[in-house]
Amino acid sequence: MVVLLAVSSVCALGLGTPHVPPHRLVAAVLDGDTTLAGIVVTELRVPRLLLALVAGACLGAAGLVLQEALRNPLAVPEMLGVSSGAALGVAAPLVLTLSLPAAVQPLLAIGGAALGGGLTLLVAGLGRSPSAVLLTGAAVAAALQAALLVLMVMADQLDLQLIYRYLLGSLSARTWDDVTGLWPWLLVAVPALVLCAPVLSVLRLGDEDAEALGVRAQRARLAALAIAVVLIAPVTAVCGPVAWVGFLAPHLSRWFEPAAGAVRWLPWSAAWGAVVVVVADVPARLALAPVETPAGAWTALLGVPAGVALMRSGGRRRAVARRGPAASSGVREQLSGPRKTASGVADEVPPAGASHHAHRGGPGPGGPALPPPGTIGTEDVR
């Protein structure tokens, strides 16, 4: 992961027009190079890289929170109405020509995401059943996407191009103002994630077991959705719904550590989400240069098949990891030879011929004959 992140970061900062060699990147970033290359690196490429890291980390952590809270590996922001609601909250003022300051966009995105997620839980019975929440979320997401299509029909040609690029998730033309606007929301979301991680491990046991351990499952699920909204909505307000990062990053963390829990998976999901977005942004910027393609198109194109493959192989690895200790202990018991009983006498394994003589009622080579099966009394059986 570290190698992949380093290589993709160097490519994101150095490749493009103008091209900056790797040995000049440090001087361009730290020394404040006033040349064209230095200005492009410090004012455009560095904030774009930081935004990709922060956005990917937020989406990866939010995906794990939703999957663990609903106990379903397919529970992603795109299927619960959260991403669609946030996109609707940002796109509606643009189509309706409402002049709003840029600082209000995260609030609109949070309102739309809360609307989509709250509507999902309300229709599903306040999160009473994880499977019902997932199915209801898919229906709510489809309804919100239909509302977005209606807005796109109402928009003029210029607004339509902006909305279309925004809905695919793009990091193009992002500056330091976009990066600094995310820090207040992170100061709220990160402590909530730290407190939420142990509760997610308890929710994975099931609602009844969680209630027995003192966790109110419905309230915990509502709190998990609220944390996911705070993580997803500000990112969606800045760069649009970058698709399927919340699906791929948790499965990467589980694949590398199948025996861990939510507490260990959460930081790795955030790290893998950052790597996925940074890696996807390189071909988004360079594949069809000088035309940029949305990063969300690349994350969806590569993330869905990779996530499905990881989910299938990860399930087999976890099953093997669970069977491994039990199987190995059974083999050790079989190969360990005679066992000592509580009285200190060795419990010998009878030879193969003994069972044959025992079934016939005759004496075996290792001791006295056993009675026929029909003559064994109740006390003998006990």
Coordinates of N, CA and C in Angstrom, one line a residue, residues 90-91 94-95 152 155-170 174 239-241 294:
V90 N -26.8 19.5 -3.5 CA -25.9 20.4 -4.1 C -26.4 20.8 -5.5
A91 N -27.0 19.9 -6.2 CA -27.3 20.2 -7.6 C -28.6 21.0 -7.7
L94 N -28.1 24.8 -8.0 CA -27.5 25.1 -9.2 C -28.5 25.2 -10.4
V95 N -29.4 24.3 -10.4 CA -30.4 24.3 -11.5 C -31.4 25.4 -11.3
M152 N -31.9 17.6 -14.2 CA -31.0 17.7 -15.4 C -31.8 18.1 -16.7
A155 N -32.3 21.9 -16.6 CA -31.1 22.7 -16.6 C -30.8 23.1 -18.1
D156 N -30.1 24.2 -18.3 CA -29.7 24.6 -19.6 C -28.4 23.9 -19.9
Q157 N -27.8 24.1 -21.1 CA -26.7 23.3 -21.6 C -25.5 23.5 -20.7
L158 N -25.1 24.7 -20.3 CA -24.0 24.9 -19.4 C -24.1 24.2 -18.1
D159 N -25.3 24.4 -17.4 CA -25.5 23.8 -16.1 C -25.6 22.3 -16.3
L160 N -26.1 21.8 -17.4 CA -26.1 20.3 -17.6 C -24.7 19.7 -17.6
Q161 N -23.8 20.4 -18.3 CA -22.4 19.9 -18.3 C -21.8 19.9 -16.9
L162 N -22.0 20.9 -16.2 CA -21.5 21.0 -14.8 C -22.1 19.9 -13.9
I163 N -23.4 19.7 -14.0 CA -24.0 18.7 -13.2 C -23.6 17.3 -13.6
Y164 N -23.5 17.1 -14.9 CA -23.1 15.8 -15.3 C -21.7 15.4 -14.8
R165 N -20.7 16.4 -14.9 CA -19.4 16.1 -14.4 C -19.3 16.0 -12.9
Y166 N -20.2 16.8 -12.2 CA -20.2 16.7 -10.8 C -20.8 15.4 -10.3
L167 N -21.8 14.9 -11.0 CA -22.4 13.6 -10.5 C -21.5 12.4 -10.7
L168 N -20.6 12.5 -11.6 CA -19.6 11.4 -11.8 C -18.5 11.5 -10.8
G169 N -18.3 12.5 -10.1 CA -17.2 12.7 -9.1 C -15.9 13.1 -9.8
S170 N -15.6 14.4 -9.7 CA -14.4 14.9 -10.3 C -13.6 15.7 -9.3
R174 N -9.7 21.9 -8.3 CA -9.9 22.0 -6.9 C -8.7 22.8 -6.3
C239 N -16.4 17.4 -4.3 CA -15.9 16.7 -5.5 C -17.0 15.7 -6.1
G240 N -18.2 15.7 -5.5 CA -19.2 14.9 -6.1 C -19.2 13.5 -5.5
P241 N -20.1 12.6 -5.9 CA -20.1 11.3 -5.4 C -19.1 10.4 -6.1
P294 N -13.7 12.1 -15.3 CA -14.0 12.1 -13.9 C -13.4 10.9 -13.2

